[in-house]
mmCIF file of C-alpha atoms in Angstrom:
data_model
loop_
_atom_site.group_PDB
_atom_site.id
_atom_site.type_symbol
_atom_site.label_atom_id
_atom_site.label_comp_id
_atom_site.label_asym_id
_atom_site.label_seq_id
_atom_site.Cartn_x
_atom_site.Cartn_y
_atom_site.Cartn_z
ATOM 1 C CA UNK A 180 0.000 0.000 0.000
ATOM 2 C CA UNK A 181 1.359 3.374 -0.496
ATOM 3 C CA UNK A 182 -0.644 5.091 2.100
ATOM 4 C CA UNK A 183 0.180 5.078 5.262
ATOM 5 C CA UNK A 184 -2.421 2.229 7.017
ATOM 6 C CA UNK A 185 -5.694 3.165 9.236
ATOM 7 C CA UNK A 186 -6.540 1.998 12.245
ATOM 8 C CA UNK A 187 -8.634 -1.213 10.300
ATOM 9 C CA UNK A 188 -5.642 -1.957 8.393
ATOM 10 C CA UNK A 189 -3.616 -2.852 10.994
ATOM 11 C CA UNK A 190 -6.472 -4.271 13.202
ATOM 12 C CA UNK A 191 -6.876 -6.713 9.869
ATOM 13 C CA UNK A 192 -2.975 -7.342 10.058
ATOM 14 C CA UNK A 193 -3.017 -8.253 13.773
ATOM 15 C CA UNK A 194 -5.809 -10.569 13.769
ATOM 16 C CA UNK A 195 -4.334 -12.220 10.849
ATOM 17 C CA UNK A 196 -0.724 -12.643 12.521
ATOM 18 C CA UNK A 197 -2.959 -13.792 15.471
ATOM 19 C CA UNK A 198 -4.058 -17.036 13.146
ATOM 20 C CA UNK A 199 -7.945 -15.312 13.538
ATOM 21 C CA UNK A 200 -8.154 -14.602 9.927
ATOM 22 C CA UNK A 201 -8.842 -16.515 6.909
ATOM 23 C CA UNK A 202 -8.482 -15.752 2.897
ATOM 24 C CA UNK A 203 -10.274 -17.390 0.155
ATOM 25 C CA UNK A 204 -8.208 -18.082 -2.575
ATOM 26 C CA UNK A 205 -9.212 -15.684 -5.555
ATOM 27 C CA UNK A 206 -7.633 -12.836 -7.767
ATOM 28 C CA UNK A 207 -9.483 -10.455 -5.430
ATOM 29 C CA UNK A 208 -9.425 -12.316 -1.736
ATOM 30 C CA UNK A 209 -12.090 -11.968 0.977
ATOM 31 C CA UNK A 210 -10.877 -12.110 4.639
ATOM 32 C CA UNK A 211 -13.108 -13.068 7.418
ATOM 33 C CA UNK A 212 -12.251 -12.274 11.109
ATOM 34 C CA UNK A 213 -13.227 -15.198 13.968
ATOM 35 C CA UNK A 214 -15.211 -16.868 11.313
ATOM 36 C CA UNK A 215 -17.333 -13.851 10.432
ATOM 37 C CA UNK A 216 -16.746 -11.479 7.290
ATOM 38 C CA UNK A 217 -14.617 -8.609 7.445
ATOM 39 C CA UNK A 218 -16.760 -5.263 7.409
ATOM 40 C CA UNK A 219 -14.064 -3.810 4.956
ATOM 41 C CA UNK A 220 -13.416 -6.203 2.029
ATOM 42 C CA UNK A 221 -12.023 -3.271 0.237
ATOM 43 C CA UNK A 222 -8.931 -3.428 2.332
ATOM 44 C CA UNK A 223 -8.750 -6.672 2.882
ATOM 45 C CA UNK A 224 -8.334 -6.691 -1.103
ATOM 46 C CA UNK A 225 -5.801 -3.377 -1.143
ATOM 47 C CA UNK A 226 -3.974 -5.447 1.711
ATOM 48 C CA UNK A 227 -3.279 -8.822 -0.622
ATOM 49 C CA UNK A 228 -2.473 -6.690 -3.178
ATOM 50 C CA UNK A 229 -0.130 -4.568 -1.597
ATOM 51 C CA UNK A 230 1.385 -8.572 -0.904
ATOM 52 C CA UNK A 231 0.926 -7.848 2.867
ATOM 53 C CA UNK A 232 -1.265 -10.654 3.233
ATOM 54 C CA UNK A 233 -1.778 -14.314 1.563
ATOM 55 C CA UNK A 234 -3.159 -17.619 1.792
ATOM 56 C CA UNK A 235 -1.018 -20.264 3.585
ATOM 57 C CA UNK A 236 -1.614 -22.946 1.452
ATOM 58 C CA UNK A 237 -2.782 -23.159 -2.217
ATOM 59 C CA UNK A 238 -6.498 -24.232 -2.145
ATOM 60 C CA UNK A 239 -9.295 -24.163 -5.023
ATOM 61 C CA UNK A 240 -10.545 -21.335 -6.142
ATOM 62 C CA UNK A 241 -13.068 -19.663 -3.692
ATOM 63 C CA UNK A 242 -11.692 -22.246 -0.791
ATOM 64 C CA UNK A 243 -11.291 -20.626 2.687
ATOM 65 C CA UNK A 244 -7.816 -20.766 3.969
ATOM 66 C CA UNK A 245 -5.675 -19.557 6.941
ATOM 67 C CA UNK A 246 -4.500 -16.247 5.755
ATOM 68 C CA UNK A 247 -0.916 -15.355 7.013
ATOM 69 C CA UNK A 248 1.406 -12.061 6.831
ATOM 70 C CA UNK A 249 3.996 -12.038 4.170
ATOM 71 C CA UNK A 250 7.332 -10.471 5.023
ATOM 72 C CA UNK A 251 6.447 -7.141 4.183
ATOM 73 C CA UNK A 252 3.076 -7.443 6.278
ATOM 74 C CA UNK A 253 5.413 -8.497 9.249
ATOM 75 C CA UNK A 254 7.614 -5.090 8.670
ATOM 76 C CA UNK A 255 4.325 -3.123 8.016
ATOM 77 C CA UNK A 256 2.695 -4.168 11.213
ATOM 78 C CA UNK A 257 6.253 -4.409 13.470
ATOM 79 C CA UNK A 258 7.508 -1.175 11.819
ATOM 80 C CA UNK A 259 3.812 0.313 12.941
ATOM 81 C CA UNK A 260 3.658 -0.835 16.043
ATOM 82 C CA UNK A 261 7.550 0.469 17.096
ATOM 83 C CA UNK A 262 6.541 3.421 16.432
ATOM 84 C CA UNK A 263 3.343 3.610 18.578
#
């Protein structure tokens, strides 16, 4: 992302580096938080796209999966949270 991220954004990175959050596997992802769906698809999409988040596995197409940080999503949400 090359904004800096809100207050959801990084609420949707901790809960998935928790292991509460889960992807399906699609060009444009949708997240869901403790089972339930995210309130904010739109950033749960800007977030895989910005590769901050992925699945963990490879599953079918439209499969839920555990959703995990990449790299970058680790810096983003350690580099964030430093800072606080």
């Amino acid at each position: 992302m090359t904004t800096e991220l809100n207050r959801r954004a990084l609420a949707m990175l901790r809960a998935v580096d928790a292991g509460r959050a889960e992807l399906t596997c699609s060009c444009e992802p949708d997240l869901r938080v403790d089972g339930l769906p995210c309130c904010d698809q739109a950033t749960a999409h800007q977030l895989a796209r910005a590769g901050l988040i992925r699945p963990a596995r490879v599953v079918a197409v439209g499969q839920w999966t555990r959703a995990e940080l990449t790299e970058d999503g680790r810096l983003a949400l350690g580099g964030t949270l430093a800072a606080a």
